[in-house]
Coordinates of C-alpha atoms and ligand atoms in Angstrom, one line a residue:
M25 CA 10.5 -29.2 -12.2
D26 CA 11.3 -31.1 -15.0
P27 CA 11.9 -29.7 -18.6
T28 CA 8.9 -30.0 -20.8
P29 CA 8.5 -33.5 -21.8
R30 CA 8.3 -33.8 -25.5
C31 CA 9.1 -36.5 -28.3
D32 CA 11.1 -35.7 -31.4
A33 CA 8.2 -35.5 -33.4
Q34 CA 6.4 -32.8 -31.4
L35 CA 9.8 -30.6 -31.3
A36 CA 9.9 -31.3 -35.1
A37 CA 6.3 -30.1 -35.6
A38 CA 6.9 -27.1 -33.2
R39 CA 10.0 -25.9 -35.3
A40 CA 8.2 -26.4 -38.7
R41 CA 5.6 -24.3 -37.4
V42 CA 8.1 -21.7 -36.4
R43 CA 9.6 -21.9 -39.7
A44 CA 6.4 -21.1 -41.3
L45 CA 5.4 -18.2 -39.2
V46 CA 8.8 -16.6 -39.6
S47 CA 9.0 -17.1 -43.2
A48 CA 5.5 -15.0 -43.5
A49 CA 6.9 -12.5 -40.9
L50 CA 9.8 -11.9 -42.9
E51 CA 8.0 -11.5 -46.1
Q52 CA 5.7 -8.7 -44.3
G53 CA 9.0 -7.1 -42.9
A54 CA 7.6 -7.7 -39.3
P55 CA 10.3 -9.8 -37.7
T56 CA 8.6 -9.9 -34.2
A57 CA 5.1 -10.3 -35.3
W58 CA 5.2 -14.2 -35.1
F59 CA 6.1 -14.7 -31.6
D60 CA 2.5 -13.7 -30.2
E61 CA 0.9 -16.0 -33.0
L62 CA 2.9 -19.1 -32.0
Y63 CA 2.2 -18.5 -28.2
R64 CA -1.4 -17.9 -29.2
E65 CA -1.6 -21.2 -31.1
A66 CA 0.0 -23.2 -28.5
A67 CA -2.9 -22.4 -26.3
G68 CA -1.2 -23.2 -23.0
D69 CA 0.7 -26.4 -24.3
A70 CA 4.5 -25.7 -23.8
A71 CA 5.6 -28.7 -26.1
R72 CA 4.3 -26.2 -29.1
V73 CA 6.9 -23.6 -28.0
P74 CA 10.3 -24.9 -29.2
W75 CA 12.2 -23.1 -26.4
A76 CA 9.9 -23.5 -23.4
D77 CA 11.7 -25.8 -21.3
L78 CA 9.7 -24.9 -18.1
V79 CA 12.8 -24.5 -16.1
P80 CA 15.3 -21.6 -15.5
N81 CA 18.2 -21.6 -17.8
A82 CA 21.0 -23.9 -16.3
A83 CA 23.9 -21.3 -17.2
L84 CA 22.1 -18.6 -15.5
A85 CA 21.2 -20.9 -12.6
A86 CA 24.8 -21.9 -12.3
W87 CA 26.2 -18.2 -12.6
T88 CA 23.7 -16.9 -9.8
A89 CA 24.7 -19.7 -7.4
R90 CA 28.5 -18.2 -7.3
P91 CA 28.4 -16.2 -3.8
E92 CA 30.0 -13.0 -5.9
A93 CA 27.5 -13.0 -8.9
L94 CA 24.6 -11.1 -7.4
A95 CA 26.8 -9.1 -4.8
G96 CA 25.2 -5.4 -5.2
V97 CA 22.5 -6.5 -7.5
R98 CA 18.9 -5.5 -6.3
T99 CA 17.2 -5.2 -9.6
A100 CA 16.9 -7.3 -12.5
V101 CA 15.2 -7.2 -15.9
V102 CA 14.7 -10.6 -18.1
V103 CA 14.4 -9.4 -22.0
G104 CA 12.1 -11.4 -23.9
C105 CA 11.0 -13.6 -20.7
G106 CA 8.6 -15.9 -22.5
L107 CA 7.1 -18.1 -19.8
G108 CA 9.1 -16.5 -17.1
H109 CA 11.3 -19.3 -15.6
D110 CA 14.6 -17.3 -15.5
A111 CA 12.7 -14.4 -14.0
E112 CA 11.2 -16.4 -11.2
H113 CA 14.4 -17.9 -10.6
L114 CA 15.7 -14.7 -10.2
A115 CA 12.9 -13.5 -7.8
S116 CA 13.5 -16.7 -5.8
L117 CA 16.9 -15.2 -5.0
G118 CA 15.4 -12.1 -3.6
L119 CA 15.8 -9.7 -6.5
E120 CA 13.2 -7.2 -7.7
V121 CA 12.5 -8.5 -10.9
T122 CA 10.8 -7.1 -14.3
A123 CA 10.3 -9.3 -17.0
F124 CA 9.0 -8.5 -20.3
D125 CA 8.1 -9.9 -23.6
V126 CA 6.7 -8.6 -26.8
S127 CA 3.8 -11.4 -26.8
E128 CA 0.7 -10.6 -25.0
H129 CA 0.0 -14.2 -25.2
A130 CA 3.4 -15.1 -23.4
I131 CA 3.0 -12.6 -20.7
R132 CA -0.5 -13.8 -19.9
W133 CA 0.5 -17.3 -19.7
A134 CA 3.6 -16.6 -17.5
R135 CA 1.3 -14.8 -14.9
T136 CA -0.9 -17.9 -15.0
L137 CA 1.9 -20.4 -14.6
H138 CA 3.4 -18.4 -11.8
G139 CA 0.1 -17.4 -9.7
G140 CA 1.1 -15.0 -6.7
T141 CA 4.5 -14.3 -8.3
R142 CA 6.5 -11.3 -7.1
V143 CA 7.8 -10.7 -10.7
R144 CA 6.5 -7.6 -12.6
Y145 CA 5.4 -9.1 -15.9
E146 CA 5.0 -6.3 -18.6
V147 CA 4.2 -6.7 -22.2
A148 CA 6.7 -4.6 -23.9
D149 CA 8.7 -4.2 -27.0
L150 CA 12.4 -4.1 -27.0
F151 CA 12.4 -1.6 -29.4
A152 CA 10.2 0.8 -27.7
L153 CA 10.8 0.4 -23.9
P154 CA 9.4 2.9 -21.4
S155 CA 12.0 5.6 -20.7
A156 CA 11.9 5.1 -17.1
W157 CA 13.6 1.6 -17.7
R158 CA 16.8 3.4 -19.2
G159 CA 19.6 2.6 -17.1
A160 CA 17.6 1.2 -14.2
F161 CA 18.6 -2.5 -13.7
D162 CA 21.5 -3.9 -11.8
L163 CA 21.2 -6.9 -14.0
V164 CA 20.1 -7.7 -17.3
V165 CA 19.5 -11.0 -18.7
E166 CA 19.3 -11.9 -22.1
V167 CA 18.8 -15.5 -22.9
D168 CA 18.1 -16.7 -26.6
T169 CA 16.5 -13.5 -27.7
W170 CA 18.7 -11.7 -29.7
Q171 CA 19.3 -14.8 -31.7
A172 CA 15.8 -14.9 -32.6
L173 CA 15.7 -11.6 -34.1
P174 CA 16.8 -11.5 -37.7
R175 CA 20.2 -9.3 -38.7
A176 CA 18.5 -6.4 -40.0
V177 CA 17.3 -5.5 -35.9
R178 CA 20.1 -7.2 -34.3
A179 CA 22.2 -4.1 -33.5
A180 CA 19.3 -2.3 -32.4
A181 CA 18.2 -5.2 -30.0
V182 CA 21.7 -5.0 -28.6
A183 CA 21.5 -1.2 -28.0
A184 CA 18.0 -1.4 -26.5
T185 CA 19.1 -4.3 -24.3
R186 CA 22.4 -2.3 -23.1
A187 CA 20.2 0.8 -22.4
L188 CA 18.7 -1.2 -19.6
L189 CA 21.9 -1.3 -17.5
A190 CA 22.4 0.9 -14.4
P191 CA 26.0 2.2 -13.9
G192 CA 27.9 -0.6 -12.7
G193 CA 25.3 -3.0 -13.8
R194 CA 25.9 -6.8 -15.1
L195 CA 24.7 -8.1 -18.4
F196 CA 24.3 -11.9 -18.6
V197 CA 24.1 -13.1 -22.3
F198 CA 23.5 -16.7 -23.3
A199 CA 23.2 -17.4 -27.0
R200 CA 24.2 -19.8 -29.8
L201 CA 27.3 -18.7 -31.6
R202 CA 28.5 -19.3 -35.1
D203 CA 31.6 -18.7 -36.7
D204 CA 31.6 -15.4 -38.6
G205 CA 35.5 -15.1 -39.4
P206 CA 37.2 -14.8 -42.7
G207 CA 36.2 -17.8 -44.9
A208 CA 33.3 -18.8 -42.6
P209 CA 30.1 -19.7 -45.0
P210 CA 27.5 -16.8 -45.0
M211 CA 24.4 -17.2 -43.1
D212 CA 21.3 -17.5 -45.3
E213 CA 18.6 -16.2 -43.0
R214 CA 15.8 -17.8 -44.6
R215 CA 17.3 -21.2 -44.7
D216 CA 19.3 -21.1 -41.6
G217 CA 17.0 -20.3 -38.7
P218 CA 15.8 -19.1 -36.4
P219 CA 17.7 -19.4 -34.3
W220 CA 20.2 -17.2 -36.0
P221 CA 23.2 -17.9 -34.1
L222 CA 25.6 -14.7 -32.8
G223 CA 28.9 -14.4 -34.8
H224 CA 31.8 -14.1 -32.5
G225 CA 32.6 -10.9 -34.0
E226 CA 29.0 -9.9 -33.6
L227 CA 29.3 -10.8 -29.8
A228 CA 32.2 -8.8 -29.3
R229 CA 31.1 -5.7 -30.9
A230 CA 27.7 -6.2 -28.8
V231 CA 29.6 -6.0 -25.5
D232 CA 32.2 -3.5 -26.6
G233 CA 33.1 -1.2 -23.9
L234 CA 31.8 -3.4 -21.2
T235 CA 34.0 -5.1 -18.8
P236 CA 34.1 -8.8 -18.5
V237 CA 32.9 -10.3 -15.1
L238 CA 32.8 -14.2 -16.2
P239 CA 35.0 -15.2 -18.7
F240 CA 33.2 -15.8 -22.1
R241 CA 32.7 -19.6 -22.6
A242 CA 31.6 -21.3 -25.8
T243 CA 30.6 -25.0 -25.4
P244 CA 29.6 -27.3 -27.9
D245 CA 26.4 -29.3 -27.4
A246 CA 27.2 -32.9 -26.2
A247 CA 24.8 -34.4 -28.7
D248 CA 25.3 -32.2 -31.5
P249 CA 28.7 -30.5 -31.7
S250 CA 27.5 -28.2 -34.7
I251 CA 25.4 -26.3 -32.1
V252 CA 27.8 -24.2 -30.0
R253 CA 26.4 -22.1 -27.1
G254 CA 28.2 -19.1 -25.4
L255 CA 27.8 -17.4 -22.1
G256 CA 29.3 -14.7 -20.6
V257 CA 28.8 -11.8 -18.0
W258 CA 29.9 -7.9 -18.5
R259 CA 29.6 -5.0 -16.4
R260 CA 29.0 -1.4 -17.4
T261 CA 31.3 0.9 -15.8
Ligands
LIG317 C1 13.5 -17.7 -28.4 S1 12.5 -17.2 -27.4 C2 13.3 -17.0 -25.9 C3 12.4 -16.9 -24.5 C4 13.2 -17.0 -23.2 N1 14.2 -15.8 -22.8 C5 13.6 -18.4 -23.0 O1 14.9 -18.3 -22.9 O2 12.9 -19.3 -22.8 C6 12.5 -15.2 -27.6 C7 11.5 -14.4 -26.8 O3 11.8 -13.2 -27.2 C8 10.5 -12.4 -27.3 N2 10.6 -11.2 -28.1 C9 11.0 -11.3 -29.5 N3 11.1 -10.0 -29.9 C10 11.1 -9.1 -28.9 C11 10.8 -7.8 -28.8 N4 10.9 -6.9 -29.8 N5 10.9 -7.1 -27.5 C12 10.4 -8.2 -26.2 N6 10.3 -9.4 -26.6 C13 10.5 -9.9 -27.7 C14 9.5 -13.5 -28.2 O4 8.2 -13.3 -27.8 C15 10.1 -14.8 -27.3 O5 9.4 -15.0 -26.0

């Protein structure tokens, strides 16, 4: 399937709407409240959701195409699954997939988009997940969700994501990155996002104690090298 066709003006409008919703949500101290509002307002038009490409993440697709990637993996969970294309990709590879999002409208939309799906789509909040999900998944997929959450809740988001890993389970992370070393400009949350890229140090702390499986790679965007994306896979021992 082709990515969502949209023109620059549509993307700019979608991003402007996100900024307005986020700024209200931050004022109210409710950092995840705006997602459902955005999906609701989009009313089935994916061009109004800036990250909704309607295709699986290319890095996830490339990694899962490696013969060793999914060896021993039976169950997977997709964190902040949005419209579900990463989840559907994993299900197409034969995995038993749970995909959750805090937004009811996103989950309803995903179920409609992928009628007859084998994916178990659930409305669930990363910060209050069912206890049965703790340590239950051989593969945990995080694509662009941590970076959509403000710093105040980010460590909690990382901890909740890691808690989903079964012993020996793999964590796939794809996210924008920023320099957070000495001398790097501080991030201004109200001006600079979302997304709020993860600092390299922050990412290192997020995967501390896990064993690297796929060496971490940071790649500048071909069209805009100021945007750097990173991906890596780690294993819980
Ligand atoms: C930037 S979007 C990325 C969506 C999807 N992973 C993708 O790559 O298209 C972040 C997603 O995380 C979801 N989300 C945000 N906070 C969440 C939370 N606390 N629990 C579960 N999902 C959350 C949002 O509703 C949104 O769908």
